[in-house]
Every structure is written in C-alpha cells, then in structure tokens.
Coordinates of N, CA and C in Angstrom, one line a residue:
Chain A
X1 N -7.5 -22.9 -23.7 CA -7.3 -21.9 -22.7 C -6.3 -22.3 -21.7
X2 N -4.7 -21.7 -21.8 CA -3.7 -22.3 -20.8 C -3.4 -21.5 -19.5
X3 N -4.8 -20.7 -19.3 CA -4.7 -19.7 -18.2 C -3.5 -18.9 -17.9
X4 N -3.0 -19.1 -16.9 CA -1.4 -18.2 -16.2 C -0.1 -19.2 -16.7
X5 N 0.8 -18.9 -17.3 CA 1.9 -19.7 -17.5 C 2.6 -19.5 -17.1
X6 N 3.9 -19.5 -16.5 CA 5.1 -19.3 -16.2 C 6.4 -20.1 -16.6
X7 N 7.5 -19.2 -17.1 CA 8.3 -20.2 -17.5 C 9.8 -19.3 -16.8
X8 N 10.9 -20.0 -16.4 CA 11.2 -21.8 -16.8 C 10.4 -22.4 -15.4
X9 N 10.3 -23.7 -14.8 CA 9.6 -24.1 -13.6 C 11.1 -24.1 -12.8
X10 N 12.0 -24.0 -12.8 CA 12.9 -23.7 -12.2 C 13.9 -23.5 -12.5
X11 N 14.9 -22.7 -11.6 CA 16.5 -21.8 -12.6 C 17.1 -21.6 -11.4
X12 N 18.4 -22.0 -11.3 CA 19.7 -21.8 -10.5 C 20.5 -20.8 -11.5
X13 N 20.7 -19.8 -10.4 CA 21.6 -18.5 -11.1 C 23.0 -17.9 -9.5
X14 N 23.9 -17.6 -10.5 CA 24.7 -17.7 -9.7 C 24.8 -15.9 -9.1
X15 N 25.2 -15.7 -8.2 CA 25.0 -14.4 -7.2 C 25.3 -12.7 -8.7
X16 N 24.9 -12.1 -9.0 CA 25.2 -11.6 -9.8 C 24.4 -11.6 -11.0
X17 N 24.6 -12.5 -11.7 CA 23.6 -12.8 -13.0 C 22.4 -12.2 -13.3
X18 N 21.6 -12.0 -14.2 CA 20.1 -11.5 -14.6 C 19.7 -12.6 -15.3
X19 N 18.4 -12.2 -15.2 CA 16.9 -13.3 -15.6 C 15.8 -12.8 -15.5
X20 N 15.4 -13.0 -17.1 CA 14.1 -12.9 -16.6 C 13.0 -14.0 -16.5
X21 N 11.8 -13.7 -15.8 CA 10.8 -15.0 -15.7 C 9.7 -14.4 -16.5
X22 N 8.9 -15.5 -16.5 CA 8.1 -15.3 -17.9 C 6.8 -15.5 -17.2
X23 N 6.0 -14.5 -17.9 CA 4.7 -15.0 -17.1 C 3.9 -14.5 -18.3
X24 N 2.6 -15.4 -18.6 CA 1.7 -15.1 -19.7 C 0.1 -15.1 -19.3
X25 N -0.8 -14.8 -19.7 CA -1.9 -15.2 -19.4 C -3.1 -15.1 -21.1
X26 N -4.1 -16.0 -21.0 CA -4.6 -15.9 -22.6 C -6.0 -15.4 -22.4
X27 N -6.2 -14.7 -20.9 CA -7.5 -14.9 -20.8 C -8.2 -13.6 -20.9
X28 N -7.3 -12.4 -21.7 CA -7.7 -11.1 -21.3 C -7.5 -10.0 -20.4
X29 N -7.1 -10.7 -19.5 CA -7.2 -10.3 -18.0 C -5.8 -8.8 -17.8
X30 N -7.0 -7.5 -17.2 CA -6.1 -6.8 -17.2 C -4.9 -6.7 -16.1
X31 N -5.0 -7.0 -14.9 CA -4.9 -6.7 -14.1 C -4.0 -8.0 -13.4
X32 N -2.6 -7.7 -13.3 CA -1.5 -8.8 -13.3 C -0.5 -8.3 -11.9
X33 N 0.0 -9.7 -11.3 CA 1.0 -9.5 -10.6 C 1.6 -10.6 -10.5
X34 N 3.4 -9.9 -9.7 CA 4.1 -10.8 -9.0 C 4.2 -11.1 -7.5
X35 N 4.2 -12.1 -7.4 CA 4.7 -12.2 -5.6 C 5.7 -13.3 -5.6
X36 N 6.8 -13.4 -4.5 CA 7.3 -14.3 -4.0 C 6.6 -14.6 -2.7
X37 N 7.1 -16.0 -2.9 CA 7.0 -17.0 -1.3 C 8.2 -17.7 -0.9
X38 N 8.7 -17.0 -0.2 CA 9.9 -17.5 0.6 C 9.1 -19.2 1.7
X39 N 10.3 -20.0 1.8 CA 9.5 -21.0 2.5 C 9.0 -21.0 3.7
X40 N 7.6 -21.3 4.0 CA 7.0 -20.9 5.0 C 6.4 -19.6 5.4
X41 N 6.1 -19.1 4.6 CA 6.0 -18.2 4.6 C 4.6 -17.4 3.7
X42 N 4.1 -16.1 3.9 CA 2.6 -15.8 3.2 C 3.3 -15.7 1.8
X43 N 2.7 -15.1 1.2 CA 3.2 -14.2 -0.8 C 3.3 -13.2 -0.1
X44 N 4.3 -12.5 -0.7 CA 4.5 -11.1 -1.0 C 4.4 -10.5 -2.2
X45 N 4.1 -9.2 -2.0 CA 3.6 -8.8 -3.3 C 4.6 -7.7 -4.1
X46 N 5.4 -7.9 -5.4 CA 7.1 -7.4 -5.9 C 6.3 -6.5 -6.9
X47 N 5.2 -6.6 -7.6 CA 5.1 -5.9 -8.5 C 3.5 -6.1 -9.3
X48 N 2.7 -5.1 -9.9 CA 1.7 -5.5 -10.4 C 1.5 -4.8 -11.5
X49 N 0.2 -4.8 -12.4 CA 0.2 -3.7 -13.2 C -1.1 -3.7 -13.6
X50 N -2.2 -2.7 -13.7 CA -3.4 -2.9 -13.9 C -3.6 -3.0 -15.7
X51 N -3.0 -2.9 -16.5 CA -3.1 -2.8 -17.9 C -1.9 -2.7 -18.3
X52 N -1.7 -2.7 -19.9 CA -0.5 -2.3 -20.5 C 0.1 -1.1 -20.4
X53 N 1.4 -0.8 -20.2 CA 2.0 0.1 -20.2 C 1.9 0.7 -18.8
X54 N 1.1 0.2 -17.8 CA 0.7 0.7 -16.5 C 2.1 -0.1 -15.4
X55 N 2.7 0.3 -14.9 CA 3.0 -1.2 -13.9 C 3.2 -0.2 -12.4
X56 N 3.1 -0.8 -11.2 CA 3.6 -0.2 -9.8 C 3.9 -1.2 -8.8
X57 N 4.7 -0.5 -7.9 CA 5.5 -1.0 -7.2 C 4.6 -1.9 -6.0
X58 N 5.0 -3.2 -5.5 CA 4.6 -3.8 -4.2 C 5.4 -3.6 -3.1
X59 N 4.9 -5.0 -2.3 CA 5.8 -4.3 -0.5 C 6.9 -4.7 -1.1
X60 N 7.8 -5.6 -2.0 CA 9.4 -5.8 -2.0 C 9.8 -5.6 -3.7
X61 N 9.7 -4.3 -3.4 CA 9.8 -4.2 -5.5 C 11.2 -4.3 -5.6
X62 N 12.5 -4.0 -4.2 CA 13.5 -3.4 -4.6 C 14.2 -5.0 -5.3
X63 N 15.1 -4.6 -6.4 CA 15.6 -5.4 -7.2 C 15.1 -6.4 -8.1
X64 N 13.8 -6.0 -8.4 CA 12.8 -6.6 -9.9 C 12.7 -5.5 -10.4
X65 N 12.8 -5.2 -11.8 CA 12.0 -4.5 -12.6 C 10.9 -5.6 -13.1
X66 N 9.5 -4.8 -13.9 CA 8.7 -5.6 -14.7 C 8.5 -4.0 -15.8
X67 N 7.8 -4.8 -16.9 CA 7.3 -3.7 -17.8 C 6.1 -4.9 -18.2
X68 N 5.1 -4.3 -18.6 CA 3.8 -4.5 -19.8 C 3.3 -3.8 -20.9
X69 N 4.3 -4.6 -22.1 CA 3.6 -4.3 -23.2 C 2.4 -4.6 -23.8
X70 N 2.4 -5.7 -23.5 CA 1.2 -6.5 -23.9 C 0.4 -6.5 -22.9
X71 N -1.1 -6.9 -23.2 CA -1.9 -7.1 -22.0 C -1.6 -8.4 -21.3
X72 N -1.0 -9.8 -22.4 CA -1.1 -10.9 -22.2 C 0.6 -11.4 -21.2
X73 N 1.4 -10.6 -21.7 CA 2.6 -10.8 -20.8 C 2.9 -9.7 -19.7
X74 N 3.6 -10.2 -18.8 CA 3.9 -9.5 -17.6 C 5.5 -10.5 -17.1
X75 N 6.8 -9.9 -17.4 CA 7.7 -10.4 -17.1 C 8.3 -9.9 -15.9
X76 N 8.8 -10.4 -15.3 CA 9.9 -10.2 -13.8 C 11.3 -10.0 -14.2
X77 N 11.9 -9.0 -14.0 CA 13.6 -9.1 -14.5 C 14.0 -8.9 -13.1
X78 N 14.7 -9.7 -13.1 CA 16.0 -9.6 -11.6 C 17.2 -9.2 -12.4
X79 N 17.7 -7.9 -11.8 CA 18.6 -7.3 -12.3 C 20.2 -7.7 -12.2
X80 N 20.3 -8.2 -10.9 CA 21.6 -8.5 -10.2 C 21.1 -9.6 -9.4
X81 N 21.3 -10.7 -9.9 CA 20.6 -11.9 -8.4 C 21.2 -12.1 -7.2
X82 N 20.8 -12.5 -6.1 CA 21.4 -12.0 -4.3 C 20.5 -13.5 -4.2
X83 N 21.3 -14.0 -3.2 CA 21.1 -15.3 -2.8 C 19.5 -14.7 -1.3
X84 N 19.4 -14.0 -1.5 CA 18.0 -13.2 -0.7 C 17.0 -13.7 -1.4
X85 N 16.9 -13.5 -3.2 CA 16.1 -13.7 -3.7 C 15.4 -15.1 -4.1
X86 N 16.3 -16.1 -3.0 CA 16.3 -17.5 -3.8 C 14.5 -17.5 -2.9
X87 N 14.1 -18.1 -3.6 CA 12.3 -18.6 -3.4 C 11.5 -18.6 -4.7
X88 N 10.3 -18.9 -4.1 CA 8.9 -19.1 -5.5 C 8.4 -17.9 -5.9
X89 N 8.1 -18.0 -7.2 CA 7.6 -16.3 -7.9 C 6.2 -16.9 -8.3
X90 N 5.6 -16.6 -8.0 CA 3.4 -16.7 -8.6 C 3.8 -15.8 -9.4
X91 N 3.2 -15.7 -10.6 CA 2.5 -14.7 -11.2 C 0.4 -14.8 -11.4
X92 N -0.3 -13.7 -11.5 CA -1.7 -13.9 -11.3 C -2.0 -13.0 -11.7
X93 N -3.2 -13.1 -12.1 CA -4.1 -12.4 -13.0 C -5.1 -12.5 -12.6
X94 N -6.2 -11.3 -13.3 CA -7.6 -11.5 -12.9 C -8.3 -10.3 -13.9
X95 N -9.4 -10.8 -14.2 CA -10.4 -9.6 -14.6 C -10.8 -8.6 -14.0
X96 N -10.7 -6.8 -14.0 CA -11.2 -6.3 -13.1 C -10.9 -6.1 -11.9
X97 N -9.2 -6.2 -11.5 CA -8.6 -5.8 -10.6 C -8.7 -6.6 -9.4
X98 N -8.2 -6.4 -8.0 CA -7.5 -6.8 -7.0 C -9.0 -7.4 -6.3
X99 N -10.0 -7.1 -6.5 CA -11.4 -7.7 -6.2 C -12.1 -8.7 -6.7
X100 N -11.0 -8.8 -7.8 CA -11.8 -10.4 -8.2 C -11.1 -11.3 -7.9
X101 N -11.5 -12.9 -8.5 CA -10.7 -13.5 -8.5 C -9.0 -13.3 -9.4
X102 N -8.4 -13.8 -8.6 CA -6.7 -14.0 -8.8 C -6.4 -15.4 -9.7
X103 N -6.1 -15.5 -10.5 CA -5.9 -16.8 -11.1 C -4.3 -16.8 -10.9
X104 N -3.5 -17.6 -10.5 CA -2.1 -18.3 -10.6 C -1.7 -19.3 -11.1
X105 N 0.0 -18.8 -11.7 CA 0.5 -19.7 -12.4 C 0.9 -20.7 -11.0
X106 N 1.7 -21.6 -11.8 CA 2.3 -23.0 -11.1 C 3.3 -22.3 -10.3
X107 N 4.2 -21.2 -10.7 CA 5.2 -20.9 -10.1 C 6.5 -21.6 -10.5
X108 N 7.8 -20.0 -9.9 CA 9.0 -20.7 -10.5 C 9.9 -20.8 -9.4
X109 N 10.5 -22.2 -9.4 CA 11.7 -21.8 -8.1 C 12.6 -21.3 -8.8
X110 N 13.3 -20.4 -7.9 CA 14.5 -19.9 -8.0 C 15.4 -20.0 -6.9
X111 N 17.0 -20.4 -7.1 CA 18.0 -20.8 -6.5 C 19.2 -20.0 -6.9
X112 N 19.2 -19.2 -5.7 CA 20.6 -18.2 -6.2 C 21.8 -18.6 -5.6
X113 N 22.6 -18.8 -6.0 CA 24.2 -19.1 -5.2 C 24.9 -18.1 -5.1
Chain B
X1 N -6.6 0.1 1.9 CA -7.2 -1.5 1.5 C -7.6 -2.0 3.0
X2 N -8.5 -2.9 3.0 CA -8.2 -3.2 4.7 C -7.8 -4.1 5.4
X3 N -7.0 -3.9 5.9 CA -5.8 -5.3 7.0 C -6.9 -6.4 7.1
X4 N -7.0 -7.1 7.3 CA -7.1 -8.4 7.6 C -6.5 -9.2 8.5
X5 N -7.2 -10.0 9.7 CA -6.3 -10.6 10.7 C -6.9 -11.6 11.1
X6 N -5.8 -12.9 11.2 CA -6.5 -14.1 11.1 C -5.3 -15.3 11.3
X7 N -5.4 -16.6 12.2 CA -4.6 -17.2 13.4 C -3.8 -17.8 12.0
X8 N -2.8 -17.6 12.8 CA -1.6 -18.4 11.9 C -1.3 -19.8 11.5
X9 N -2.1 -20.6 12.8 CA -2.5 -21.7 12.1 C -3.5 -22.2 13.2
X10 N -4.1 -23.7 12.9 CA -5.0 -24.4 13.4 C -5.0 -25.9 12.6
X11 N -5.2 -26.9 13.8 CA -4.9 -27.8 13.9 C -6.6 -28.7 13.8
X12 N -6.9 -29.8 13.2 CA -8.0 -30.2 13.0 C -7.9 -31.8 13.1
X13 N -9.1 -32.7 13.0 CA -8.9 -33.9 12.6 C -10.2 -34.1 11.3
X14 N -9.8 -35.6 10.6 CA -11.0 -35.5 9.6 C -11.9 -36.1 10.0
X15 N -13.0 -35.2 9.3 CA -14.8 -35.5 9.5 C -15.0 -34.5 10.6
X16 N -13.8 -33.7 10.6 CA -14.4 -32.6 11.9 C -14.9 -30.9 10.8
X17 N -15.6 -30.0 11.7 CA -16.2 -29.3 10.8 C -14.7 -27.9 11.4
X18 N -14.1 -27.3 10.8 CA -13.4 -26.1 10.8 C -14.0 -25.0 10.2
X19 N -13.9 -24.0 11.6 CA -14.1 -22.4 11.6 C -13.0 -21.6 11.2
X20 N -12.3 -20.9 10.2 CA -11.3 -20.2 10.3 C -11.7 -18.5 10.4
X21 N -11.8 -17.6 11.5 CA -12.4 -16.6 11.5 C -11.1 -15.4 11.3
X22 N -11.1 -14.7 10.2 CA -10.7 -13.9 10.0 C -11.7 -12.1 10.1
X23 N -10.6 -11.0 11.1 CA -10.9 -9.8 11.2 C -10.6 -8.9 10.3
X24 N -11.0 -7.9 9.8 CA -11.2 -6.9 9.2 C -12.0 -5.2 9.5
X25 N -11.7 -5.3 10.6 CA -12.2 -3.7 11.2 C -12.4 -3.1 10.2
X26 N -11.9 -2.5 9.2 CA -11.8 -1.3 8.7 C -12.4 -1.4 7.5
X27 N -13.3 -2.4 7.3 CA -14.1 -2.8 5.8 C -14.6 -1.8 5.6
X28 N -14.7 -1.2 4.0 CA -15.6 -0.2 3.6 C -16.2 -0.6 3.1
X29 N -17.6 0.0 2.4 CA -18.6 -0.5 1.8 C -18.7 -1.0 0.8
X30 N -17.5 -0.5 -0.4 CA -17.8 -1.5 -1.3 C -16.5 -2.9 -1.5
X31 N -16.2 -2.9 -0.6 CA -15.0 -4.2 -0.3 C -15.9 -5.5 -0.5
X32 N -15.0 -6.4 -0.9 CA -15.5 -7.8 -0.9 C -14.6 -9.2 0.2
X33 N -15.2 -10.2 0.8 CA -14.2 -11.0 1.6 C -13.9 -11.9 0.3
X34 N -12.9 -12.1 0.4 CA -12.1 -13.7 -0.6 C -11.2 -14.7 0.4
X35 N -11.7 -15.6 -0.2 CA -10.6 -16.8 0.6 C -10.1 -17.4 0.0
X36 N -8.9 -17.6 -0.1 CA -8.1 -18.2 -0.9 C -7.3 -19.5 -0.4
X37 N -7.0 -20.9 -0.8 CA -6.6 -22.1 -0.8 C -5.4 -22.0 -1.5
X38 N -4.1 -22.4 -0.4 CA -3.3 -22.8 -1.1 C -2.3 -24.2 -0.6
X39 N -2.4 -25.0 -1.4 CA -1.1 -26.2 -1.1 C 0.0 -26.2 -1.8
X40 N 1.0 -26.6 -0.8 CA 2.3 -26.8 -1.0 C 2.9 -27.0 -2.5
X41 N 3.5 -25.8 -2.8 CA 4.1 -26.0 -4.1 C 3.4 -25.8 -5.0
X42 N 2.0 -25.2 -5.0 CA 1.3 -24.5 -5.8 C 1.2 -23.2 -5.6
X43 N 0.4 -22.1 -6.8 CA -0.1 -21.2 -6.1 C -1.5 -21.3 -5.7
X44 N -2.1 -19.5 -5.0 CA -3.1 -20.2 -4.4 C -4.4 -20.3 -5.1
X45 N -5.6 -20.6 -5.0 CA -6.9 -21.0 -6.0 C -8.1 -20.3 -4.9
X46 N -9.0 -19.7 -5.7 CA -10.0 -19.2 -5.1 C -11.1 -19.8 -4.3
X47 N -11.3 -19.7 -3.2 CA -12.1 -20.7 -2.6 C -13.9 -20.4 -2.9
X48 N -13.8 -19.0 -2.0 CA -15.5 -18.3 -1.9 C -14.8 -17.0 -2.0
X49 N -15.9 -16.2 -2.1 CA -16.2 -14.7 -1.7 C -17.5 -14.2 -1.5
X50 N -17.6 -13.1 -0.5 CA -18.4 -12.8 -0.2 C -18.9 -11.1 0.1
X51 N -20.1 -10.8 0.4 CA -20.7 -9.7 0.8 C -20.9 -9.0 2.2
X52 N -21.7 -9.9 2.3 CA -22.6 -9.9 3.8 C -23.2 -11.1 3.9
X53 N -23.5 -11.7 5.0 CA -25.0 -12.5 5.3 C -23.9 -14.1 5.2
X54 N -24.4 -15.1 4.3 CA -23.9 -16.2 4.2 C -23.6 -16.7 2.6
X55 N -22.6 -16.9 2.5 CA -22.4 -17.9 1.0 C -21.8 -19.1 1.2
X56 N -22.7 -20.2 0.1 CA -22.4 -21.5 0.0 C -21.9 -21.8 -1.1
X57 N -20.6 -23.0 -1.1 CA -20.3 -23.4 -2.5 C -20.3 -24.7 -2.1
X58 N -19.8 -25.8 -3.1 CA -19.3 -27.1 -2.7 C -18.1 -27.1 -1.7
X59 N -17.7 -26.3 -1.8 CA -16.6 -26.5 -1.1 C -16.3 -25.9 0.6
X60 N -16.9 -24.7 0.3 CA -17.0 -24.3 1.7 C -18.2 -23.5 2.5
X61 N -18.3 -22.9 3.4 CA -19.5 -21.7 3.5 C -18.9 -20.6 4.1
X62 N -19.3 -19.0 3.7 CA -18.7 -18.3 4.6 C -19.8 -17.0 5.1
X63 N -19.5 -17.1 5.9 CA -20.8 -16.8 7.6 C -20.1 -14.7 7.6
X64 N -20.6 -14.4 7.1 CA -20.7 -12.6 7.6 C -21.4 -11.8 8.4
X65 N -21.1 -11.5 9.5 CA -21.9 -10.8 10.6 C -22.6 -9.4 9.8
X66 N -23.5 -8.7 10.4 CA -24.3 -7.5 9.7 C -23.0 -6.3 10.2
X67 N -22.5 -6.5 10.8 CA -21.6 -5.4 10.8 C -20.2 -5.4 10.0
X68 N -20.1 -6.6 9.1 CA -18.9 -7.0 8.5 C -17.3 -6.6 8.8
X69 N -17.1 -6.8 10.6 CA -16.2 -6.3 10.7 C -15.1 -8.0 10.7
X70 N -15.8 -8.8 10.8 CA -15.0 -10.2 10.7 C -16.0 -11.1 9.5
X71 N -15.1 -11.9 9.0 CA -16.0 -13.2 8.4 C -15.7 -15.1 8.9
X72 N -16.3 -15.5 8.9 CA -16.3 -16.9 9.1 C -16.0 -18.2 7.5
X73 N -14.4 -18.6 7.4 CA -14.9 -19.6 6.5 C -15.2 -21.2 7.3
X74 N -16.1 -21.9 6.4 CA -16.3 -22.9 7.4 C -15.9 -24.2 6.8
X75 N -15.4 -24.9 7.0 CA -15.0 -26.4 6.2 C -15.6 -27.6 6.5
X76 N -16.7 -28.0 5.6 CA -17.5 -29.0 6.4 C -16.8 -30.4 6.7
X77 N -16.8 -31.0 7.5 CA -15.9 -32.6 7.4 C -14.8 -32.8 6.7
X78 N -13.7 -31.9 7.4 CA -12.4 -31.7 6.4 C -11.7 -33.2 6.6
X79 N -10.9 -33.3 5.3 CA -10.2 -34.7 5.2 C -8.1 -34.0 5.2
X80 N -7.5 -35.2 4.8 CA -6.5 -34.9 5.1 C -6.0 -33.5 3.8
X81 N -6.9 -34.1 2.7 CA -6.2 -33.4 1.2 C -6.8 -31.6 1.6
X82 N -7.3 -31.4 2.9 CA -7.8 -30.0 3.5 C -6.3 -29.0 3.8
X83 N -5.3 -30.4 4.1 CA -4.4 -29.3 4.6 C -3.8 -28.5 3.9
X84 N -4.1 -27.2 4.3 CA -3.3 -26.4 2.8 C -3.2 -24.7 3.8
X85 N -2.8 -23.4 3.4 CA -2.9 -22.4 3.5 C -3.9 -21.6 3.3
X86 N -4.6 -21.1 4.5 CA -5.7 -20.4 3.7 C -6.2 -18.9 3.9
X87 N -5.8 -17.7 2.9 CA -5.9 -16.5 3.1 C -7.3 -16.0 3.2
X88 N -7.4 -14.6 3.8 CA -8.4 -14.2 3.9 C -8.7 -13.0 3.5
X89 N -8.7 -12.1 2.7 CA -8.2 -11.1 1.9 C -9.8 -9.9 1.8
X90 N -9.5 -8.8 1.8 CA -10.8 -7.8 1.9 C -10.2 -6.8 0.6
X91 N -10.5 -6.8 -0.6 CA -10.7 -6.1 -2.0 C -12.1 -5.1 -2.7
X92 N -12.0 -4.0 -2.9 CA -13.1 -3.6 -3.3 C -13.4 -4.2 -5.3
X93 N -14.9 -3.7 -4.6 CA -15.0 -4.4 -6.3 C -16.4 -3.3 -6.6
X94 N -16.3 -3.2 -7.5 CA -15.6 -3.6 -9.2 C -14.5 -3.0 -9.4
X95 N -14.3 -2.8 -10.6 CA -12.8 -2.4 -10.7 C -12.1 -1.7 -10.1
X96 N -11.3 -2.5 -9.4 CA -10.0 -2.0 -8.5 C -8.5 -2.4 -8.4
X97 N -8.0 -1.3 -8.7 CA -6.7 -0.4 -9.3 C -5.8 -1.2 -7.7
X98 N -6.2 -1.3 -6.8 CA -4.8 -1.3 -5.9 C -4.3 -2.5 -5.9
X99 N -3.8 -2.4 -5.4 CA -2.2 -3.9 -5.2 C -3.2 -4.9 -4.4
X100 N -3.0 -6.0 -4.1 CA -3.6 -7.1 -3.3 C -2.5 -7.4 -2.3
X101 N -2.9 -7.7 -0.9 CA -1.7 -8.1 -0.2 C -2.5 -9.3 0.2
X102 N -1.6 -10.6 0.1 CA -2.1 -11.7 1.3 C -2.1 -12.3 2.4
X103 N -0.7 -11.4 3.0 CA -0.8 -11.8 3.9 C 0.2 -13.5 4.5
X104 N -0.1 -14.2 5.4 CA 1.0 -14.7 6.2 C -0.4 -16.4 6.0
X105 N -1.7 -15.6 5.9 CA -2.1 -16.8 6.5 C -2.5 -17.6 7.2
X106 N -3.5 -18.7 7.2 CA -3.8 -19.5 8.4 C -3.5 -21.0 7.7
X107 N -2.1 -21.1 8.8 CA -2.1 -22.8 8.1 C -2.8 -24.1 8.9
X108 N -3.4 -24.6 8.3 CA -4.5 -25.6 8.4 C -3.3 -27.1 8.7
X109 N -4.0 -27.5 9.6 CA -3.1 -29.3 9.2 C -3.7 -30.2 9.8
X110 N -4.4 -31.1 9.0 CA -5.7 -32.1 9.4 C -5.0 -33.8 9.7
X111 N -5.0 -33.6 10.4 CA -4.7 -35.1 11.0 C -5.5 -36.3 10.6
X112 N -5.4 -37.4 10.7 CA -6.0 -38.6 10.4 C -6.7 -38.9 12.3

C-alpha cells in the first residue's frame, strides 16, 4: 500500500512550457485534491474532485486544469508555466470527503524561469 | 464551511505543555474539528479530530467547549522535533462534497 504518490519530486520549466504532475493514490479514496504552498506560507487549494469524472474549482484554479478518469489518478496540468507558479504541489486524498482524514503525497517542487 | 481562526504563530520551549486555541464561530452541527501537523518540506499528516468534550491520542489532546465555538489542541512536553505547522480545520462529516481550505496556520517553534 504506497498511499499518495506524486511524481516527478521536482521539475524546472521554463516560462511558457506545459506539465503535467502526477498524483496517484491505491487506497480507494474518492475524494482528491491539489494545493500549492508557496514558501512560508498556508496550502492553497487549485483543484479537487470528489470521484471520477467529477472535478471543481479551488481558491487559485486560474491556470491548472485537472481531469479524473480514474478514481486512483488525479493529475495537475499547468497549461502555460509563469514564474508565479514556482512552489510545492500536495496532492491528498481521503475516504468520504473533506471531513475525513486528508492523506498527502511528499510533494513536488516546481521552479519556473 | 466554517472559517477558522487561529495565531499565526507561537513560540515554546521543550518539556513545556502548548495550548494552540483555534476559533470557529460558525460550527454547524454536523462539522468535525481536525488538526493537522505539518513539517518543513512535507505535506501535512493528521494529528486528532474531534466532536465535543475532549479527545486523547498519543500524540496530543483536544479540549472542546459545550458550545463548540473554539477548540483547544494541547501538546504535552513538546520537544524540538514539535516544531512544525499546525492547521485547524472545521469539515462536516460524513460524506462531504466541499473543497477543504487550510488556511495560513499556526507556526510552532520550540526552542531548546
């Protein structure tokens, strides 16, 4: 059981470029999200989705898309990268929505030029 | 969902016991409190949660007044490996559909 995964653990992209981040979970768990953490700073919340094919917007959705096909992935696409977006991406899961516990990956930096 | 509010940080030494009291006016009934732990360059890990009244784990306790407008987490004899971020988050349960926000935080930093 490798709970929340994320991949790559870090990526430098130059101003412009697309990526996506990889986030998995093996545990069932419907109910997924992204947040960044800029340094020093709380999480914010970019995107979540309570099940497959479900997804909606957080406080800073502008310039991520995500989709859920699967129950077990939930990816992040940065469309156009902006040196705004450089910080840490959690992704998190949990059984049973925003009331339970949150399980988190390790997180990915990102470094935009 | 309901705001949550709670000091942005607080300063401690070890073997001392830490109060981090976080507000929540606007709890509805079937909301739950969660506290969440996070250090540097991780994400964050679930500490407690709670109802009403009091809950104990190994790790921490958290103290809820009968009127559940604030909660108390408490840290018994924190050491230095204490210092970390710690949210305080109000979620209804069972299954619930909305977004989670966490917030800014109370950063902890335990001195020797």
């Amino acid at each position: 059981n490798a709970g929340v995964t994320q991949t790559p653990k870090f990526q430098v992209l130059k101003t412009g470029q697309s990526m996506t981040l990889q986030c998995a979970q093996d545990m069932n768990h419907e109910y997924m999200s992204w947040y960044r953490q800029d340094p020093g700073m709380g999480l914010r919340l970019i995107h979540y989705s309570v099940g497959a094919g479900i997804t909606d917007q957080g406080e800073v959705p502008n310039g991520y898309n995500v989709s859920r096909s699967t129950t077990e992935d939930f990816p992040l696409r940065l469309l156009s990268a902006a040196p705004s977006q450089t910080s840490v991406y959690f992704c998190a899961s949990s059984y049973g929505g925003a009331g339970e516990t949150q399980y988190f990956g390790p997180g990915t930096r990102l470094l935009v030029l | 969902l309901a705001k949550t509010t709670q000091p942005i940080s607080m300063d401690s030494y070890e073997g001392q016991e830490v109060n981090i009291t976080c507000s929540h006016n606007n709890i509805a009934t079937n909301d739950y409190i969660t506290w969440y732990q996070q250090f540097p360059s991780q994400g964050p890990r679930f500490i407690i949660q709670g109802y009403k009244t009091k809950v104990t784990n190994e790790v921490a306790s958290l103290f809820i007044p009968a009127d559940r407008k604030s909660s108390t987490l408490s840290l018994p004899r924190v050491s230095l490996s204490d210092t970390a971020v710690y949210y305080c988050l109000v979620a209804q349960k069972p299954y619930n559909t909305d977004k989670l926000i966490f917030g800014t935080g109370t950063r902890l930093q335990v001195f020797p």
